[in-house]
Short mmCIF file of C-alpha atoms in Angstrom, two decimals:
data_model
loop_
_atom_site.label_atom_id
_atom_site.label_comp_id
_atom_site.label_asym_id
_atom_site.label_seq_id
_atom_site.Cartn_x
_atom_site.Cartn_y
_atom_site.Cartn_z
CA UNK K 1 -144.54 99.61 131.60
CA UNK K 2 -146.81 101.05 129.08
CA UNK K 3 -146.12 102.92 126.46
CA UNK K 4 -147.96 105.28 124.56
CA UNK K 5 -148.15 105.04 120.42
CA UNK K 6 -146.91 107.81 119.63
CA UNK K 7 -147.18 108.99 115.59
CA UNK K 8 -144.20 109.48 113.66
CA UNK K 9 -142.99 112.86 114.63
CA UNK K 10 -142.83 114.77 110.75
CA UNK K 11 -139.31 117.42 111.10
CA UNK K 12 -139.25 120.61 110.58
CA UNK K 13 -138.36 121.50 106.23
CA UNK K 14 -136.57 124.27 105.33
CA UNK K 15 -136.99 126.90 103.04
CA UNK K 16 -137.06 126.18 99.62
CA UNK K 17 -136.03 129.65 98.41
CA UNK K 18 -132.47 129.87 100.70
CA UNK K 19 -129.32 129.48 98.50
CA UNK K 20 -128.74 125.72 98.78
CA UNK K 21 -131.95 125.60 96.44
CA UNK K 22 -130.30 128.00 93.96
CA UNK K 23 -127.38 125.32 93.48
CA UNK K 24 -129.93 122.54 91.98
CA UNK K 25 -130.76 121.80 88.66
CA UNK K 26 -128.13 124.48 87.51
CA UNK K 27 -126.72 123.77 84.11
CA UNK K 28 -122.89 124.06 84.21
CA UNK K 29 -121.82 122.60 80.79
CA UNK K 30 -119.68 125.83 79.58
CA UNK K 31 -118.28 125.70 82.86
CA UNK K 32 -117.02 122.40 81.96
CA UNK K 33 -115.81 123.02 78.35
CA UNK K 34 -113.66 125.82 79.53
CA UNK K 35 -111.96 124.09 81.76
CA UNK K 36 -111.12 121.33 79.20
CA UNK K 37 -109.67 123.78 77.05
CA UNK K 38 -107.66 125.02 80.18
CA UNK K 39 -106.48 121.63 80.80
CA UNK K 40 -105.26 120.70 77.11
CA UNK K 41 -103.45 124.15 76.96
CA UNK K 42 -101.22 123.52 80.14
CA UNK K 43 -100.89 119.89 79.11
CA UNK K 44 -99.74 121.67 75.35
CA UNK K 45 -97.40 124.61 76.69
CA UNK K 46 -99.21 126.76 78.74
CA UNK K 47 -101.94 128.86 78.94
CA UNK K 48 -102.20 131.36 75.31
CA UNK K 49 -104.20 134.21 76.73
CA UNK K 50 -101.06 134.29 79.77
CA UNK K 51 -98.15 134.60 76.98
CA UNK K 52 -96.68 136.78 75.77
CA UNK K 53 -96.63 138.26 71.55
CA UNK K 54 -92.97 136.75 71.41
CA UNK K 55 -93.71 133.65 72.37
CA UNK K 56 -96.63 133.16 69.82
CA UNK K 57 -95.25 135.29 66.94
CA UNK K 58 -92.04 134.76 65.02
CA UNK K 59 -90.46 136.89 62.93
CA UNK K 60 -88.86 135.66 59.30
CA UNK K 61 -85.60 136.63 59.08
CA UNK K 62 -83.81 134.17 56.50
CA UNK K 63 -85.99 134.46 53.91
CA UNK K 64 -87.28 132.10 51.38
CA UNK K 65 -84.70 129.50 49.81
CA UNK K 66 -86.36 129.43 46.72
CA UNK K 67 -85.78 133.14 45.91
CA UNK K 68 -82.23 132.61 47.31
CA UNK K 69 -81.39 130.01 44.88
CA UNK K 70 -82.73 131.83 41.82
CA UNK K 71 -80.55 134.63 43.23
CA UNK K 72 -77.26 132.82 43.87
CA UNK K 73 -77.47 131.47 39.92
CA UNK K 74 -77.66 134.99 38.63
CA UNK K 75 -75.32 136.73 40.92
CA UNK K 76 -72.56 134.22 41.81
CA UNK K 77 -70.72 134.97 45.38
CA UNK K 78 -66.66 135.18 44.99
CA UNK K 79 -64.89 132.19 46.40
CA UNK K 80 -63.05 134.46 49.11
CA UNK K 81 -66.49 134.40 50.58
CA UNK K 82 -67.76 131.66 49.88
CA UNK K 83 -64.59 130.51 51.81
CA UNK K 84 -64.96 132.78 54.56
CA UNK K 85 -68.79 131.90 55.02
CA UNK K 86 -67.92 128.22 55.86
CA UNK K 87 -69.14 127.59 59.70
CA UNK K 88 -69.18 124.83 61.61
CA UNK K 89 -72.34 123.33 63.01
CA UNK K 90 -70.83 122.33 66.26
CA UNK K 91 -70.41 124.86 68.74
CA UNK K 92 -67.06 125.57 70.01
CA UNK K 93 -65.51 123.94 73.17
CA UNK K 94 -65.41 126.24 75.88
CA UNK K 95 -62.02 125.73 77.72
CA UNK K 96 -62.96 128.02 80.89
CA UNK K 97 -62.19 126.79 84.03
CA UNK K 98 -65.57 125.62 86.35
CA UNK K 99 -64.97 125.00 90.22
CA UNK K 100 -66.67 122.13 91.34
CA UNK K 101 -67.35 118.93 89.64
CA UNK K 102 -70.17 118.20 86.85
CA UNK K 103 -72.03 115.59 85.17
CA UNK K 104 -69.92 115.68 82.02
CA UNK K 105 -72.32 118.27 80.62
CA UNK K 106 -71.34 121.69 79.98
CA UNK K 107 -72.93 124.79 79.04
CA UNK K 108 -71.74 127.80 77.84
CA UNK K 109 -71.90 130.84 79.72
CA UNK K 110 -73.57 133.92 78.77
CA UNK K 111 -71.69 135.87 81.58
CA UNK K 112 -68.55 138.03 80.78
CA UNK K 113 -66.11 137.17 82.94
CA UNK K 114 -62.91 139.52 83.61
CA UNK K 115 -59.87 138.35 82.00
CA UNK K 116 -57.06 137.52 83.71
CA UNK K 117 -58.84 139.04 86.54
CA UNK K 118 -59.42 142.25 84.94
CA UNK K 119 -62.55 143.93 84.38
CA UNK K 120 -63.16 145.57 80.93
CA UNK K 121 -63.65 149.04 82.91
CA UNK K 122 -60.38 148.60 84.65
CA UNK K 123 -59.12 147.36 81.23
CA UNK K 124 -59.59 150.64 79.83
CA UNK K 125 -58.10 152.78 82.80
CA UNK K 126 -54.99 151.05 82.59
CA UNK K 127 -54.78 150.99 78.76
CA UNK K 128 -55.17 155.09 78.87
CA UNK K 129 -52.27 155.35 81.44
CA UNK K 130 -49.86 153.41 80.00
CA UNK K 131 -50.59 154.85 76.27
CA UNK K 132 -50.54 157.95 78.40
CA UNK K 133 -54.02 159.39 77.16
CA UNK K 134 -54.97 162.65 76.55
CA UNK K 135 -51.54 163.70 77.35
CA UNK K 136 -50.36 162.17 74.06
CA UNK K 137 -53.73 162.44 71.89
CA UNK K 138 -53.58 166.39 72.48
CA UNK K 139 -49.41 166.57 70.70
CA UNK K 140 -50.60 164.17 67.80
CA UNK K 141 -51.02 167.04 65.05
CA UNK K 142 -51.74 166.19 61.14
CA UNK K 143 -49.22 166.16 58.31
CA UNK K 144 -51.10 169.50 57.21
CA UNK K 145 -51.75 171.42 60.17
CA UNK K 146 -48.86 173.45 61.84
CA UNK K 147 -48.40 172.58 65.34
CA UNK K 148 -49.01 174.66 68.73
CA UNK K 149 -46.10 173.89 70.43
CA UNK K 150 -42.51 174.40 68.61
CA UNK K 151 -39.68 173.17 71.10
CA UNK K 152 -36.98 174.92 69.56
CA UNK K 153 -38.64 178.78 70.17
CA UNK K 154 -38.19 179.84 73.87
CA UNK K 155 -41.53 181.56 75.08
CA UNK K 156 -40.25 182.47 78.41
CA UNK K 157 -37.22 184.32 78.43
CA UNK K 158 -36.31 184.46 82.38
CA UNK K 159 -34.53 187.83 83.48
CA UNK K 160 -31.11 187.45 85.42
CA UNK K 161 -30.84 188.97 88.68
CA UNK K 162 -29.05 191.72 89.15
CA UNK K 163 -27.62 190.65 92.25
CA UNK K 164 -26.21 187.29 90.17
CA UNK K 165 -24.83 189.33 87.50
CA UNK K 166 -21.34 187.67 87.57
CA UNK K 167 -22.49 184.02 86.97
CA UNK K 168 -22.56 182.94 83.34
CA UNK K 169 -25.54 183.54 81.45
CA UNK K 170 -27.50 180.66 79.91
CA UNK K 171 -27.31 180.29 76.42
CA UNK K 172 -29.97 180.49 74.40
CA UNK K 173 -31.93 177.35 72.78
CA UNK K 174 -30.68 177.30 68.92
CA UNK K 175 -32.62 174.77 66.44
CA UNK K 176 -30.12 172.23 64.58
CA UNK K 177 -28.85 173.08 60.85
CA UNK K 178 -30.43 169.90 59.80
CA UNK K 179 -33.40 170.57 60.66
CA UNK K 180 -33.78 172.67 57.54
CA UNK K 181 -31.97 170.20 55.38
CA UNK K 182 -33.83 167.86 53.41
CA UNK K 183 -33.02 164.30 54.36
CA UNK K 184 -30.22 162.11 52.56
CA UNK K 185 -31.51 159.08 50.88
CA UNK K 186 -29.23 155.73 51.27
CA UNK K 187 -30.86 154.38 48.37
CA UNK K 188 -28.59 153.47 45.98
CA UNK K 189 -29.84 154.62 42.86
CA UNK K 190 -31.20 158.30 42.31
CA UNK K 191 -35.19 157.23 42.50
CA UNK K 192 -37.25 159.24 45.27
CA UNK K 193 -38.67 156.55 48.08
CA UNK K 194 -41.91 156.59 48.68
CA UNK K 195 -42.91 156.41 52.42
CA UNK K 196 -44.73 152.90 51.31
CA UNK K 197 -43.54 150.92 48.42
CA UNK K 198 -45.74 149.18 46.33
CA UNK K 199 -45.12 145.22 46.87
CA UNK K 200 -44.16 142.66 44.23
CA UNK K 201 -46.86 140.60 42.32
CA UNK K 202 -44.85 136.99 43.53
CA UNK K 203 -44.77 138.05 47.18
CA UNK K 204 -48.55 137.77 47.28
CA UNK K 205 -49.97 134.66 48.90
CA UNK K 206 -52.36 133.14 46.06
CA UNK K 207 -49.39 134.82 43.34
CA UNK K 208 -49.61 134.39 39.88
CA UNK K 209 -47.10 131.32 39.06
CA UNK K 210 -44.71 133.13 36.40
CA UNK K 211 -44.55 136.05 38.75
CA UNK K 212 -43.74 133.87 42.00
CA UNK K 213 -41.24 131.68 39.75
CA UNK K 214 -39.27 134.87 38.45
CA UNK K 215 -39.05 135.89 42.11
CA UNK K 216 -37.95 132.58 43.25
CA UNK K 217 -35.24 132.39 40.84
CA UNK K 218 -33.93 135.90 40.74
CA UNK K 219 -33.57 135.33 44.82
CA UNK K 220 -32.35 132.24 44.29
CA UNK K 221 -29.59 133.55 42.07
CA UNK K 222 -29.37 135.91 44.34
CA UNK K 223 -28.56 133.84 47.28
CA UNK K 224 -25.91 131.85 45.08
CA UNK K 225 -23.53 134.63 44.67
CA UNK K 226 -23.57 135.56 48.35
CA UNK K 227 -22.49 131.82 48.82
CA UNK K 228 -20.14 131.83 46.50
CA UNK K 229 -18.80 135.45 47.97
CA UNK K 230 -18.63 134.18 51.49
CA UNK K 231 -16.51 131.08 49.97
CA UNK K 232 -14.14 132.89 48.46
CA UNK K 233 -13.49 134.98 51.19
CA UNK K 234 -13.33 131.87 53.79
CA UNK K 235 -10.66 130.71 51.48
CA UNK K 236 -8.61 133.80 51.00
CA UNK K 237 -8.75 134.50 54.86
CA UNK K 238 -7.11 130.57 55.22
CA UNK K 239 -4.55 131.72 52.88
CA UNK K 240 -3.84 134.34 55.01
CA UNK K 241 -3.44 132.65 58.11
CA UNK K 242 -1.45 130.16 56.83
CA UNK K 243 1.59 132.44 55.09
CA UNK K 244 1.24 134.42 58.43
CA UNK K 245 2.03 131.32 60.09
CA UNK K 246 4.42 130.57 57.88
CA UNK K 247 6.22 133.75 58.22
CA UNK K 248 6.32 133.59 61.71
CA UNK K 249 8.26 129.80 62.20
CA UNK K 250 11.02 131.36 59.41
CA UNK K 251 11.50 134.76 61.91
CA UNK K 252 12.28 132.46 65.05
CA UNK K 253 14.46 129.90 62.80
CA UNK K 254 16.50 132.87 61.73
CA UNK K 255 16.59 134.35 65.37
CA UNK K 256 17.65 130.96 66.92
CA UNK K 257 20.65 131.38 63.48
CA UNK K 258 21.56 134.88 64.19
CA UNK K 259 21.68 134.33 68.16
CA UNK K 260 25.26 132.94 67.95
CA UNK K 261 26.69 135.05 65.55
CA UNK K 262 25.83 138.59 67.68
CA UNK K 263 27.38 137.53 70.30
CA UNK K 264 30.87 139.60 71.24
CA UNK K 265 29.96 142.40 68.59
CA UNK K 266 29.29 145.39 70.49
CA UNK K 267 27.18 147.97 68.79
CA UNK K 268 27.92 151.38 67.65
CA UNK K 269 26.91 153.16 70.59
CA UNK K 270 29.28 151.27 73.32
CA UNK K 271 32.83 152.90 71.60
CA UNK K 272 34.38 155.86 72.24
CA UNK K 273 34.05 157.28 68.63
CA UNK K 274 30.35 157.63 69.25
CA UNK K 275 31.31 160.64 72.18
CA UNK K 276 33.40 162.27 69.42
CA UNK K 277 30.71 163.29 67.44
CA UNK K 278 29.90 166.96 67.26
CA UNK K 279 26.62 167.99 68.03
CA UNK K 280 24.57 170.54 66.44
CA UNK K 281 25.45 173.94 66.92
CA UNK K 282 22.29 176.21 67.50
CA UNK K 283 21.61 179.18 65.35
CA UNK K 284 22.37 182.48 65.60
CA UNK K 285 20.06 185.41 66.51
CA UNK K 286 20.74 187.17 62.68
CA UNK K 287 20.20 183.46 61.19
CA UNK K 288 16.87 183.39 63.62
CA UNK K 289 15.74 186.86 61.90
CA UNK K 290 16.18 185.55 58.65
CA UNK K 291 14.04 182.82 59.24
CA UNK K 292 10.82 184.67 60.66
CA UNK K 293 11.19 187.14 57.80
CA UNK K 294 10.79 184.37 55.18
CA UNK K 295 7.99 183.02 56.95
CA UNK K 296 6.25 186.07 57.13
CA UNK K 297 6.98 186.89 53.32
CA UNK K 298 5.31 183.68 52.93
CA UNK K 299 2.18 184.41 55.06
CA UNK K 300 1.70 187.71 53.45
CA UNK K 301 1.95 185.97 49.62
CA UNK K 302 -0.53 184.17 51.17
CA UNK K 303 -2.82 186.12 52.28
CA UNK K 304 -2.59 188.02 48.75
CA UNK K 305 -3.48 185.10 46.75
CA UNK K 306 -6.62 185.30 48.66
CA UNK K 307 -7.60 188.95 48.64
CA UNK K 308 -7.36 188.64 45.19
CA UNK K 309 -9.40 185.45 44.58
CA UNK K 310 -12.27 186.70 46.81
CA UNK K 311 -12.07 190.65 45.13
CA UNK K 312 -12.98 188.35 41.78
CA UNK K 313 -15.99 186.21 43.28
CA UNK K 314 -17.58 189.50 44.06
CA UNK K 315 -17.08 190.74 40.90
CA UNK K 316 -18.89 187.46 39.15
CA UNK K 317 -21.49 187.06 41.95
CA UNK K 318 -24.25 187.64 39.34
CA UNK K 319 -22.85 184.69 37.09
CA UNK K 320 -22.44 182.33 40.02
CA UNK K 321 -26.21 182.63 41.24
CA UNK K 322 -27.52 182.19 37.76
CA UNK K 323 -25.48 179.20 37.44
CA UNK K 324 -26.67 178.04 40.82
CA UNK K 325 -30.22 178.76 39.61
CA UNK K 326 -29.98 176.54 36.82
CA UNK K 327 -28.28 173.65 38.47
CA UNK K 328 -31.32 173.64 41.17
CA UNK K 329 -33.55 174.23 38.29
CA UNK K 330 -31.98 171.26 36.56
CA UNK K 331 -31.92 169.25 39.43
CA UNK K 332 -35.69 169.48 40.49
CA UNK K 333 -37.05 168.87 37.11
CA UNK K 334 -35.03 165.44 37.34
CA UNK K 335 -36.06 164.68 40.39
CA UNK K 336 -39.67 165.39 39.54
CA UNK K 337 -39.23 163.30 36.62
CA UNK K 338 -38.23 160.02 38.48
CA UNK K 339 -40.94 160.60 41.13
CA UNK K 340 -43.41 160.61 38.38
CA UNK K 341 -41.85 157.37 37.26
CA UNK K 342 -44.30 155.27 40.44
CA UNK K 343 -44.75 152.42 37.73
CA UNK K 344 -40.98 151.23 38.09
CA UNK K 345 -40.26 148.89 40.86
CA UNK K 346 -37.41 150.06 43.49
CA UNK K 347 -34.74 147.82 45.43
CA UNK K 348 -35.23 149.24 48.65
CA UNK K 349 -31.98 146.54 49.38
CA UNK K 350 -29.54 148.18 47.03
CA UNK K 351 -28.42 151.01 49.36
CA UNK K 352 -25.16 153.15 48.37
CA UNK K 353 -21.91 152.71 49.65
CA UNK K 354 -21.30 155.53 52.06
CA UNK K 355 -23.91 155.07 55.36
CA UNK K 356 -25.52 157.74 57.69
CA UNK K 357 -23.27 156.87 61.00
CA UNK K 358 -21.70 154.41 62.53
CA UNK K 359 -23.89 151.36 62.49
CA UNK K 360 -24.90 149.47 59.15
CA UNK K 361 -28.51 149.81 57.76
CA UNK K 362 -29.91 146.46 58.72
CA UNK K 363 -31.06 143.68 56.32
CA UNK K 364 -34.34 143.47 54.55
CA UNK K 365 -35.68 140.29 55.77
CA UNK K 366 -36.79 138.09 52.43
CA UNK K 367 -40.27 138.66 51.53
CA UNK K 368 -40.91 135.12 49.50
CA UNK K 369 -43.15 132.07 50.11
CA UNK K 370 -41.56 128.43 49.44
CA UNK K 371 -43.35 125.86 47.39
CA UNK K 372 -43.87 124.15 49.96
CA UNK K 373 -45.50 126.95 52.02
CA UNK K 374 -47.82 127.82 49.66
CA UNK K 375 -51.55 127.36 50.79
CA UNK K 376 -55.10 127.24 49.21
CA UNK K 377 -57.07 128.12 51.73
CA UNK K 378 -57.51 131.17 53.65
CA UNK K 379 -57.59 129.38 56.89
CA UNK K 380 -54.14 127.74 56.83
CA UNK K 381 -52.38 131.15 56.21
CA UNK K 382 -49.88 132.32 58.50
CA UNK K 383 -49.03 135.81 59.72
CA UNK K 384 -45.75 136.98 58.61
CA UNK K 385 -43.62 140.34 58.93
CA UNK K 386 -43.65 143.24 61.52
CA UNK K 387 -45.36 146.52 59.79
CA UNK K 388 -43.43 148.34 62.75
CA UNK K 389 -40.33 146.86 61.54
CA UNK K 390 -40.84 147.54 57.96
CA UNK K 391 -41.93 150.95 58.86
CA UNK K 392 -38.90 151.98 61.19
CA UNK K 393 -36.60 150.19 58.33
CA UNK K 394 -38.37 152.47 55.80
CA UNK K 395 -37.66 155.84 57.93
CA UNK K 396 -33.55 154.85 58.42
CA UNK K 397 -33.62 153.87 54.10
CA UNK K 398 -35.23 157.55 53.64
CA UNK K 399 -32.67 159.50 56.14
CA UNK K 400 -35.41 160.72 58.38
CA UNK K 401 -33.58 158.74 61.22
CA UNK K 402 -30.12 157.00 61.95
CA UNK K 403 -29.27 153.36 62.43
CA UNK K 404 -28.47 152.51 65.76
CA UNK K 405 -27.80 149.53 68.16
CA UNK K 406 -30.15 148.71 70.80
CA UNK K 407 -28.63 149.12 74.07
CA UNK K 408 -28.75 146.06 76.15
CA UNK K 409 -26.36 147.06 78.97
CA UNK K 410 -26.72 150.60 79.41
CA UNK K 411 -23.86 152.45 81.25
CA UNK K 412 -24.22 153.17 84.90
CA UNK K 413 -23.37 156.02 87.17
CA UNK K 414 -20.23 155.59 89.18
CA UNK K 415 -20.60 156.24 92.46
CA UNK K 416 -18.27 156.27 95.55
CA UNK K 417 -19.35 155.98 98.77
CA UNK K 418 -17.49 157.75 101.71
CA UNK K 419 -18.26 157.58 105.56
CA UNK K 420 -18.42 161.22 107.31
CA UNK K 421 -16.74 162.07 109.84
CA UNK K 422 -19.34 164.02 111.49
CA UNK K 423 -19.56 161.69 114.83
CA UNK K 424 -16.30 163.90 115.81
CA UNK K 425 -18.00 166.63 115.64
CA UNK K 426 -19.04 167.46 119.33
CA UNK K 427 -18.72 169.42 122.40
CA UNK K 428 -18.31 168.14 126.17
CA UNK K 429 -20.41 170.39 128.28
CA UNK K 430 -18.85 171.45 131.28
#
């Protein structure tokens, strides 16, 4: 079959000026760069114009160490802080408790936990009830100030009913004598005790060595005649058991003697001579009268004597108050002078002999460091003493309170237990 020649069929172009055209020959070289610079900052850290201030600013808070050295060598720290300024560069090891298991590493937690399962807001709610809050705060009143509230002056005096007029009326609230009497010292000399005394130079703990070796040896001396005491006594106390036991084999030796030689002696008050004796007549009603009438002359003699001896204190009541004047006079001008006398140490241990009560004032504990307790570093100190105990001893020592046992076992109510017999009590309906 024939074919035709055909010419090659020329398609159809399109427009030149259409927006595929606009994308040729179109120079994108700052396109190119920027996104270079793009590249190298999120390969560095991250994009800078996307941070933030804080993370490309820091702020210079230590300071040059030049100008801290030139400081340091004209103003030297003290060694207490120097001491105290001493850190570790390891961080501490944080002993919580994790559930769950981990690879050995641990970080520390920035979360406050509760401890011992209790929140720091339930913390506080349970520290104001059981310090009882502001009912306690509101009866705390100043040495200065006078307080709102006195206990011994009764506000409310409550009318009795007419109707309950024969019942006993309540007595009325009366305020101790001593509460107006200035408290009684136990100290043992006459020095005024301050509410704090000032401590010792040797009971410090870096003390001077002179002052901590008088103290040492003064308690050490000290501490040598209460031995020696306590011997003597232990002795004297065997010497005394002994002659008591002693005494007591010779009184059954001479019982077991005198055994045989009592026996078939009959005593003065199995004979007949012993019913023969008269007894006392009694006395006469004009004898009686005699008696009461000396007894009375007595009485009145008496009571005489003291009419007269009171007629003559009122007549020298003036001379009595001045002398009492004087004495107090006297008195507070000594006592001022040994409370101005704060320089001079006082043995808060040497108490007098008589004691407020029944219970003895107890013991100071010692207040001395060993040699071989001594430290040198601020770090290896150990707490010692109770300010509360040293405070309530210092209240008993002044007489603003009295010594007194702690009651381990207090004493119970008795009570007796009965059944009642009310089941008998009932009626059979008919």
């Amino acid at each position: 079959m024939d074919r035709s020649i055909v010419p090659p069929q020329q398609h159809k172009q399109p427009s030149r000026k259409g927006k595929r055209a606009w994308r040729k020959n179109v120079d994108v070289s700052e396109v190119q760069e920027g996104l270079e610079v793009v590249r190298e900052e999120v390969i560095q850290g991250g994009i800078i114009t996307e941070k933030s201030s804080d993370a490309l600013f820091t702020l210079d808070t230590t300071g040059s160490a030049n100008i801290q050295n030139s400081y340091n060598k004209i103003h030297k720290p003290l060694k207490a802080d120097q001491i105290i300024a001493q850190r570790s560069l390891v961080p501490a090891i944080d002993s919580r408790k994790r559930p769950g298991v981990t690879n050995g590493i641990v970080e520390p937690s920035s979360k406050r936990r509760k401890s011992n399962g209790v929140g720091p807001q339930e913390y506080e709610r349970l520290k104001l009830r059981a310090y009882g809050g502001e009912a306690v705060t509101k009866d705390i009143i100043k040495a200065d100030s006078i307080p709102k509230y006195d206990p011994w002056v009764e506000d409310n005096i409550k009318v009795q009913d007419h109707r309950f007029s024969y019942l006993e009326k309540a007595k009325p609230i009366r305020a101790p004598k001593s509460l107006t009497e200035a408290p009684i010292s136990l100290l043992g000399s006459s020095k005024v005790m301050p509410a704090v005394i000032k401590p010792r130079p040797g009971t410090s703990y870096n003390p001077i060595f002179e002052d901590w070796d008088q103290l040492l040896t003064e308690e050490g001396n000290k501490e040598i005649e209460a031995e020696k005491k306590r011997r003597q006594e232990a002795k004297a106390e065997e010497e005394e058991q002994a002659r008591i036991a002693e005494a007591r084999n010779e009184r059954d030796d001479l019982l077991t003697e005198d055994e045989s030689a009592w026996e078939g002696i009959e005593s003065e008050y199995e004979g007949a001579e012993w019913l023969k004796k008269r007894r006392p007549e009694r006395k006469t009603p004009a004898e009686r009268n005699k008696v009461n009438r000396r007894k009375e002359a007595e009485r009145q003699a008496k009571r005489d004597i003291e009419t007269k001896r009171r007629t003559q204190q009122a007549l020298q009541i003036k001379a009595i108050a001045l002398q009492v004047h004087s004495r107090d006079t006297t008195k507070n001008m000594a006592i001022a002078t040994i409370g101005d006398s704060s320089d001079e140490e006082i043995d808060d241990r040497v108490l007098r002999r008589r004691k407020l009560g029944k219970n003895a004032l107890p013991a100071k504990p010692l207040e001395l460091v060993l040699p071989d307790e001594l430290q040198d570093s601020l770090r290896l100190l150990k707490p010692e003493g109770n300010l509360l105990g040293d405070r309530f001893r210092n209240l008993m020592v002044r007489g603003k309170i009295e010594s007194r046992k702690p009651i381990s076992q207090p004493r119970q109510a008795r009570r007796t237990y009965t059944e009642k017999w009310t089941y008998k009590d009932f009626t059979v309906s008919a």
